[in-house]
Coordinates of C-alpha atoms and ligand atoms in Angstrom, one line a residue:
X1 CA 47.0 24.0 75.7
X2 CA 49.9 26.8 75.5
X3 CA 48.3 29.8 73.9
X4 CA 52.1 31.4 73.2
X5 CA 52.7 33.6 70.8
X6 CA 56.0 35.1 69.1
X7 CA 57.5 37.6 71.5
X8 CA 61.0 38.0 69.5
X9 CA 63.2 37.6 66.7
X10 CA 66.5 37.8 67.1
X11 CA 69.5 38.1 65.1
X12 CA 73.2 36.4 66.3
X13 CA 76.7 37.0 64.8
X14 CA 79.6 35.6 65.5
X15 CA 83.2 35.4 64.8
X16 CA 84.1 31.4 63.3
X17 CA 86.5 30.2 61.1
X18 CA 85.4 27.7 57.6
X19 CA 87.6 25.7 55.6
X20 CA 86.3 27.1 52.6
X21 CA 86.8 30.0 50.2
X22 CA 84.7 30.9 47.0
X23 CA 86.2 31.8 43.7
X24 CA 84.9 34.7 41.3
X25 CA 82.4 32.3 40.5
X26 CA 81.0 31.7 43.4
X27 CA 82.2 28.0 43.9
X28 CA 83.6 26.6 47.1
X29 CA 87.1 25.3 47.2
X30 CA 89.3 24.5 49.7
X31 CA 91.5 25.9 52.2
X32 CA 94.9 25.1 53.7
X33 CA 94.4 26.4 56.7
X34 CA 91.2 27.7 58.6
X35 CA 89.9 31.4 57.2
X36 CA 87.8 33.8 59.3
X37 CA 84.3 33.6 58.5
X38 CA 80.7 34.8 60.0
X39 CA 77.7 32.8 61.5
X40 CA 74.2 34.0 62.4
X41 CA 71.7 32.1 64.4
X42 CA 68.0 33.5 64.0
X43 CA 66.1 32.9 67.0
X44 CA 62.6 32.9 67.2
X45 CA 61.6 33.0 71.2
X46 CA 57.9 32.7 72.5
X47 CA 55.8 34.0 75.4
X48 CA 56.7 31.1 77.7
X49 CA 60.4 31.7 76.6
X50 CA 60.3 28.8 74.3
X51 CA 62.5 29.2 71.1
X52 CA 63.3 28.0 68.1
X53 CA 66.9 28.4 66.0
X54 CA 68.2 28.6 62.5
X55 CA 72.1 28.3 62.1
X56 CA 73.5 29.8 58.7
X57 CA 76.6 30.9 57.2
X58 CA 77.1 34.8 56.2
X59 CA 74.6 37.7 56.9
X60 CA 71.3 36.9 54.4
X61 CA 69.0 38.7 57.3
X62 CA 69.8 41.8 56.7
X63 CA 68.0 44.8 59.2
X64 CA 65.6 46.0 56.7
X65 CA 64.3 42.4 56.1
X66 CA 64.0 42.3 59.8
X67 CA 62.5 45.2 60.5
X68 CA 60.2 45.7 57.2
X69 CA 58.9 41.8 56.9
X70 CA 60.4 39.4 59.1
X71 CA 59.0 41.0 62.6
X72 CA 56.0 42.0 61.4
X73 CA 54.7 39.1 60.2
X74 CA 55.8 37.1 62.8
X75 CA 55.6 38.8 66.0
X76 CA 52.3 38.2 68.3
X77 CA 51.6 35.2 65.9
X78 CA 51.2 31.0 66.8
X79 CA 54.9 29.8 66.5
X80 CA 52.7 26.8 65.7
X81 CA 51.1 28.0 62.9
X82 CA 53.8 27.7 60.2
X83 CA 51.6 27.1 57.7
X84 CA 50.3 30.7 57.3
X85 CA 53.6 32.5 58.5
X86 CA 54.8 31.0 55.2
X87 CA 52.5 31.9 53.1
X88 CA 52.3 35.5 54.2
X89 CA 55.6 35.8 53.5
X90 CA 56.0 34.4 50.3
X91 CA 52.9 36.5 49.6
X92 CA 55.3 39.5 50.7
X93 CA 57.9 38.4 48.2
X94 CA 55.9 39.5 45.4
X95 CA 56.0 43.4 46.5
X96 CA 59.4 43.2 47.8
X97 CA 61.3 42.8 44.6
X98 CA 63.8 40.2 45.6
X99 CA 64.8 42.1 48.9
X100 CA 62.9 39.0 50.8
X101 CA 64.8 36.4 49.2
X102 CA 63.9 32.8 49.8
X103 CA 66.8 32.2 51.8
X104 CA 65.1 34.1 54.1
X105 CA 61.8 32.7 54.1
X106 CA 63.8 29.0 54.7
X107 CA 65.6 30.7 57.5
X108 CA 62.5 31.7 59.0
X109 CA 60.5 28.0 58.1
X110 CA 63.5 26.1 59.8
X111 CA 63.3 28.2 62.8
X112 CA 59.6 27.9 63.3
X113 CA 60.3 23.8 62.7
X114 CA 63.2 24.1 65.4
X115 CA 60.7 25.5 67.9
X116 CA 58.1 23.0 67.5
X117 CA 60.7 20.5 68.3
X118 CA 61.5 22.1 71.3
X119 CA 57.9 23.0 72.1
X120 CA 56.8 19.2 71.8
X121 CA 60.2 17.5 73.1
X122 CA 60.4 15.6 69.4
X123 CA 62.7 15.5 66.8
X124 CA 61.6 17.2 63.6
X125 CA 62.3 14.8 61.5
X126 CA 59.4 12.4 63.2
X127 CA 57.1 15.5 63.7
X128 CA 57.1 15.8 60.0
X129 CA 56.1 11.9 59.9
X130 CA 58.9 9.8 60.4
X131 CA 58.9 7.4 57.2
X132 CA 63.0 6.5 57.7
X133 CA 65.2 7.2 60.8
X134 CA 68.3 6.6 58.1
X135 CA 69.6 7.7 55.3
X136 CA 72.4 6.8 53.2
X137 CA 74.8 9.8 51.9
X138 CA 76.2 10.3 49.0
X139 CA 79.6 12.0 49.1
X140 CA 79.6 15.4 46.5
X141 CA 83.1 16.9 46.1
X142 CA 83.7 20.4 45.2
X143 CA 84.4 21.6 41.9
X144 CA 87.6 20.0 40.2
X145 CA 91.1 22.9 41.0
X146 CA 93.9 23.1 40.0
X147 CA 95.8 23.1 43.1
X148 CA 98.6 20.2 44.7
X149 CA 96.8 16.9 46.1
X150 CA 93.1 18.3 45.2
X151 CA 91.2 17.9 41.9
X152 CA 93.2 18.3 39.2
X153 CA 93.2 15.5 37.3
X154 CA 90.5 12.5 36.9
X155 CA 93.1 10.5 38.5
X156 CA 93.1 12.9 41.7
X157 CA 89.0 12.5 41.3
X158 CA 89.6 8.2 40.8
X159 CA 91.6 8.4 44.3
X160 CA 89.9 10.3 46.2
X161 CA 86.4 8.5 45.3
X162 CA 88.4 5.6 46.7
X163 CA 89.1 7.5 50.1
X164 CA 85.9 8.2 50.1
X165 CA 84.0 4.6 49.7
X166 CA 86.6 3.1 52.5
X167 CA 85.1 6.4 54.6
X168 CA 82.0 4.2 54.1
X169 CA 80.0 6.5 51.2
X170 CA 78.1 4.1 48.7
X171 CA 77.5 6.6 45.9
X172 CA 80.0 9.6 44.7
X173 CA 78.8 13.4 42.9
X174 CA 81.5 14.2 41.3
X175 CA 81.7 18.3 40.9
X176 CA 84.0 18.7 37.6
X177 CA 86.1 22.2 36.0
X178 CA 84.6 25.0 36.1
X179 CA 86.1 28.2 35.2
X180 CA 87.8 30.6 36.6
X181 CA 89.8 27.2 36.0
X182 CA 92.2 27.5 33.2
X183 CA 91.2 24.6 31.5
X184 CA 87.9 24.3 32.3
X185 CA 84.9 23.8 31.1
X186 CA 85.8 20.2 29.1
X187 CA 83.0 17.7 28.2
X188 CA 85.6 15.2 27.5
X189 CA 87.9 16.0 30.4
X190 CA 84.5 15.5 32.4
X191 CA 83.9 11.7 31.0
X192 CA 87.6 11.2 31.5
X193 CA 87.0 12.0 35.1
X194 CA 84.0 10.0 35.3
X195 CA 84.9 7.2 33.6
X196 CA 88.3 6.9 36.2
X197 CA 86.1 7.3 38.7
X198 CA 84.1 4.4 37.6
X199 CA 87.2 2.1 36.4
X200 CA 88.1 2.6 40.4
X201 CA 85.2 1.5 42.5
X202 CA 83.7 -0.6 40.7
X203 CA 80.4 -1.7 39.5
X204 CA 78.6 -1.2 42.8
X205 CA 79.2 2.2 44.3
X206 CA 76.4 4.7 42.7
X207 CA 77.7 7.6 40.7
X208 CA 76.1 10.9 39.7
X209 CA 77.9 13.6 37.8
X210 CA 77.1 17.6 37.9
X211 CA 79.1 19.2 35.4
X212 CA 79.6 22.3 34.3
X213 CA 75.8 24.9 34.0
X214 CA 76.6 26.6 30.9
X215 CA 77.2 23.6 28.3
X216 CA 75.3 23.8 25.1
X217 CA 72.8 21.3 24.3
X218 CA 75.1 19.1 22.0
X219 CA 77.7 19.1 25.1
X220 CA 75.0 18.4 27.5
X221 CA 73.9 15.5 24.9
X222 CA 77.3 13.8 24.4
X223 CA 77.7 13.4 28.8
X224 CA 74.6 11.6 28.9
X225 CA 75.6 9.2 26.2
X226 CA 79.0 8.4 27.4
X227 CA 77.2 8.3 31.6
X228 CA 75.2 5.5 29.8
X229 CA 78.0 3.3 29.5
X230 CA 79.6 4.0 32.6
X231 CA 76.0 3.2 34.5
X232 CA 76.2 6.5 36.5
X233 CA 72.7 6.9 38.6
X234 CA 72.1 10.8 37.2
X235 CA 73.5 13.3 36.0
X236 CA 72.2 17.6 36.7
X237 CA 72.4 20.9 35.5
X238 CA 74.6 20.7 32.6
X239 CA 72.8 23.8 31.0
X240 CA 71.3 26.9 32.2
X241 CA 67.9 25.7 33.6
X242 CA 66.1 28.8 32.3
X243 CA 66.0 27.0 29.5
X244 CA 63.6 24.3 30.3
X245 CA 62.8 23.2 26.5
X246 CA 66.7 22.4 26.5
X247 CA 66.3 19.6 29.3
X248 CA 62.9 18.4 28.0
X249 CA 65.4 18.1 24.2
X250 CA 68.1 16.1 26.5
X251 CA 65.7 14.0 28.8
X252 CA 64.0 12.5 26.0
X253 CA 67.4 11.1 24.3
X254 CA 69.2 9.8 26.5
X255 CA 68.0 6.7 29.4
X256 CA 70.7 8.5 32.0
X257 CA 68.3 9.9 34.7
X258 CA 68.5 13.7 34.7
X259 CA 67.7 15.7 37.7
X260 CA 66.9 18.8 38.3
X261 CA 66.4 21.7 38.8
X262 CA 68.3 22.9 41.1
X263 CA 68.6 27.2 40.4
X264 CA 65.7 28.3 38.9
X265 CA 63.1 30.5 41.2
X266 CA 59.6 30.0 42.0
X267 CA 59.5 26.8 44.6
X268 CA 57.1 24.1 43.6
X269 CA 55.2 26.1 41.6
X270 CA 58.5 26.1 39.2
X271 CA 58.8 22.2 39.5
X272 CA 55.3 21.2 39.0
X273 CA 56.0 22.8 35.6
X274 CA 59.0 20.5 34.9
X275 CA 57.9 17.2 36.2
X276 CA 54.6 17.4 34.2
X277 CA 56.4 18.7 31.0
X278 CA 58.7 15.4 31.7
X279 CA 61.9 18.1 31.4
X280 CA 63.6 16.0 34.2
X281 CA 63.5 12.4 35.3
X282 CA 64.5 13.1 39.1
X283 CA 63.2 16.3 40.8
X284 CA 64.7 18.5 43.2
X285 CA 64.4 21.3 45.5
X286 CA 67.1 22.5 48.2
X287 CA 65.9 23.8 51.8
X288 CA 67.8 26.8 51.0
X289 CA 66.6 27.6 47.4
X290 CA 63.1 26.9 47.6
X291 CA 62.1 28.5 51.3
X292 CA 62.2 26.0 54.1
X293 CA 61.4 22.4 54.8
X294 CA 57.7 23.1 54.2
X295 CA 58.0 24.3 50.8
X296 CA 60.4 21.2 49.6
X297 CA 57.6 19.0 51.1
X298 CA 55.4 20.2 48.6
X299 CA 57.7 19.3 45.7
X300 CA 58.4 15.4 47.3
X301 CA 54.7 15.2 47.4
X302 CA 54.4 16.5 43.5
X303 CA 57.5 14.2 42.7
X304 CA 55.6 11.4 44.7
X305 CA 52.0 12.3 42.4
X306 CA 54.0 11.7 39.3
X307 CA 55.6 8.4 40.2
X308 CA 59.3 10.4 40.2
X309 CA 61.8 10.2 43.3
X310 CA 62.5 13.7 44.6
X311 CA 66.2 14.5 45.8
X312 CA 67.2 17.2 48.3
X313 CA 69.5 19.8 46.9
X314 CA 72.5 20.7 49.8
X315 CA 73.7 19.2 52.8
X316 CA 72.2 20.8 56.6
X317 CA 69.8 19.3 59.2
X318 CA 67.0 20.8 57.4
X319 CA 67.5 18.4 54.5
X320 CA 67.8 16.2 57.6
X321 CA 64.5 16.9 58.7
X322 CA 63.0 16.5 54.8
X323 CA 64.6 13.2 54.4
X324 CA 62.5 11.9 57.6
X325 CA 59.4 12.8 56.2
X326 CA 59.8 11.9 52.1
X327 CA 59.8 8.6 51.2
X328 CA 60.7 9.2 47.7
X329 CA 64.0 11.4 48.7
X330 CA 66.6 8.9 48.9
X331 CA 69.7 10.3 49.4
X332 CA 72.1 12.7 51.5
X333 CA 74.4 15.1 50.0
X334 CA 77.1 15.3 52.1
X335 CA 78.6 18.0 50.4
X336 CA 80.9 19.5 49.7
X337 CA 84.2 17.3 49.9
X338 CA 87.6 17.7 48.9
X339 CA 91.0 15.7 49.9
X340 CA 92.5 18.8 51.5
X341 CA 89.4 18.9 54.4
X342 CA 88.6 16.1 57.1
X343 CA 84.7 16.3 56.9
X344 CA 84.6 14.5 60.3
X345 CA 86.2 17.2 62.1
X346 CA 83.5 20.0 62.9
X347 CA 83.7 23.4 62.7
X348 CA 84.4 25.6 66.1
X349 CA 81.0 27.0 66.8
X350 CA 79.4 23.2 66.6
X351 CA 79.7 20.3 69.2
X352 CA 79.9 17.6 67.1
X353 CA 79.5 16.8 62.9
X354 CA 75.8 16.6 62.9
X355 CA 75.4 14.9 60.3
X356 CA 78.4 12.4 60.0
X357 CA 78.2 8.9 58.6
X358 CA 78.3 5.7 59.9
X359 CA 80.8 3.1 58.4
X360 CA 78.4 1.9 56.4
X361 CA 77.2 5.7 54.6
X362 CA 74.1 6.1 56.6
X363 CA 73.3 9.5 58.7
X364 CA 71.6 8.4 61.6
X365 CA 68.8 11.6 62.3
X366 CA 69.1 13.2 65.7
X367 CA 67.5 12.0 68.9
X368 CA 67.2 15.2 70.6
X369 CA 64.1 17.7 70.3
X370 CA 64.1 20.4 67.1
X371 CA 66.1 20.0 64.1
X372 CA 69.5 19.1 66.2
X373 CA 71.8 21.1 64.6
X374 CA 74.5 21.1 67.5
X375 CA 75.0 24.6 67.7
X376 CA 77.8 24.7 70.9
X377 CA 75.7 28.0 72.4
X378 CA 78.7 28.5 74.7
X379 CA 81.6 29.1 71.5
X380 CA 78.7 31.4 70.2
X381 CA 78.2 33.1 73.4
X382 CA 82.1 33.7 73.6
X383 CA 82.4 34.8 70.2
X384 CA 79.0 36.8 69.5
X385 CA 80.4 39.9 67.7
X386 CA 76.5 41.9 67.2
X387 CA 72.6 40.9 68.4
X388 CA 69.6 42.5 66.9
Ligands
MG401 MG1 74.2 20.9 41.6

């Protein structure tokens, strides 16, 4: 039996480019051409040179969380023991005042579940169980624009969810107006959207709506209703979900399921909170927002205890991974879509779209060891702008 431990943690930019840009909001729209952007691989390599990667967008690890949490309480420990490097770090968070984000403990968690891939020659998905090889994807589009041929209108939302089913996606999220839109936010612009949508593919595709965060409870209310009679599968996060009393109000009037949540802070210990309080009728916890694949575990399992189906927030092999071990997670969000971007075309620093659909909407999960995110190491190594 290997007796490595963690020799180093390493930090990777590099120069890429994205097809995406954020407005003042924060929401991702799209872009004409290709903008530059910034990647950063975290590496976690063991005494018998093993290692273990986690591929994300922007610069979340900054050096003091490297040098003041990260490091220490990794370095000279198990790689195997992921168990107890999590909890010492989210035992950290409480003393580090928001500087140790959970992005970063996710960042770290993926990594670790990367290596043991590697280390044992598996896929992660079937280390973490294995209950489906498959999954079908829903396609989420970005927020609705205002721009030429995007999503301006629910007519530009009715044809591109047509695009999008002969792609081969059996169920649609439609994003709607947000501002810094002109128009936006509109409840009734919303059902408009929806209900073209819905008049275009028919009875049998499976819809879900997430609208607008900041409606008020009687707005929130009156998109239920009207996603009653257009049979859409759920709808999430029409009002801040600080306020869960509001979504306990809107769950118990209305038989459209609502999911959530999706921002609020504090992992499953947050969510266990919501499902027994019955605020939401789907759970769900991102990769991302909630720490890593072994926290979001934790919240299938406490979705699974109260008979509710648990859905991954945010596309990524990590949600990957989650799907292959939760058999009450039942969807993909391939996200996030818009008619001015070619989803199947990856970006520069990967080898192929590593989570593509078939024809018929599934994601087939990754044969190779670790959490196969097709990182193409030699773009990276061409284009590495800083290590440390
Ligand atoms: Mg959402």
């Amino acid at each position: 039996m290997s007796s490595a431990v963690i020799e180093t943690v390493s930090i990777t930019e590099f120069a890429t480019t994205t097809r995406n840009w954020k407005d003042s909001e924060g929401h991702d729209h799209a872009s004409e051409e290709p903008r530059p952007a910034t990647g950063s691989i975290l590496t976690v390599t063991d005494s018998d040179g093993v290692s273990g990667t986690c591929l994300f967008a922007g610069d979340y690890l900054r050096p003091n969380v490297m040098e003041e949490f990260i490091r220490p309480l990794l370095i000279g420990r198990d790689p195997i023991r992921r168990e107890a490097i999590w909890h010492d770090l989210y035992l950290a968070q409480r003393g580090a005042y928001g500087v140790l984000h959970d992005r970063a403990l996710s960042f770290v968690d993926q990594a670790l579940w990367d290596y043991a891939g590697h280390r044992f020659g598996q896929p992660t998905w079937k280390l973490l169980g294995g209950y489906r090889d498959r999954v079908p994807a829903y396609a989420s589009t970005m927020c609705g624009d205002d721009v030429p041929g995007g999503l301006g209108s629910p007519e530009d939302y009715a044809a591109f969810a047509v695009k999008l089913v002969e792609r081969g996606f059996t169920a649609v999220k439609l994003h709607t107006w947000m501002p810094p839109v002109s128009f936006a936010p509109d409840a009734k612009l919303d059902i408009r959207a929806c209900a073209a949508v819905r008049e275009a593919v028919g009875p049998d595709i499976k819809l879900m709506l997430d609208s607008y965060h900041w409606y008020n409870r009687s707005d929130a209310l009156y998109l239920a209703k009207e996603l009653e009679k257009l049979d859409y599968l759920w709808m999430e996060e029409p009002m801040d979900e600080y306020s869960m009393s509001s979504y306990k109000w809107l769950a118990d009037q209305t038989s459209t399921l609502i999911a959530g949540p999706e921002s609020v802070e504090g992992k499953f210990r947050s969510r266990a909170e919501w499902a027994a309080s019955g605020s939401v009728d789907i759970l769900r916890v991102g990769v991302l927002s909630a720490g890593g694949i072994t926290p979001a575990l934790k919240v299938c399992a406490l979705a699974d205890a109260f008979g509710m189906d648990c859905e991954l927030h945010g596309s990524g092999m990590a949600s990957i991974a989650a799907l292959g071990a939760a058999h009450n997670a039942r969807w993909y969000e391939t996200s996030l879509l818009h008619p001015h971007i070619d989803y199947d075309v990856p970006p520069p620093h990967l080898q192929r779209v590593p989570d593509a659909i078939d024809r018929d909407g599934f994601v087939i999960f990754p044969d190779e060891p670790g959490l196969g995110q097709a990182i193409d190491f030699e773009y990276v190594a061409a284009n590495t702008t800083g290590v440390r």
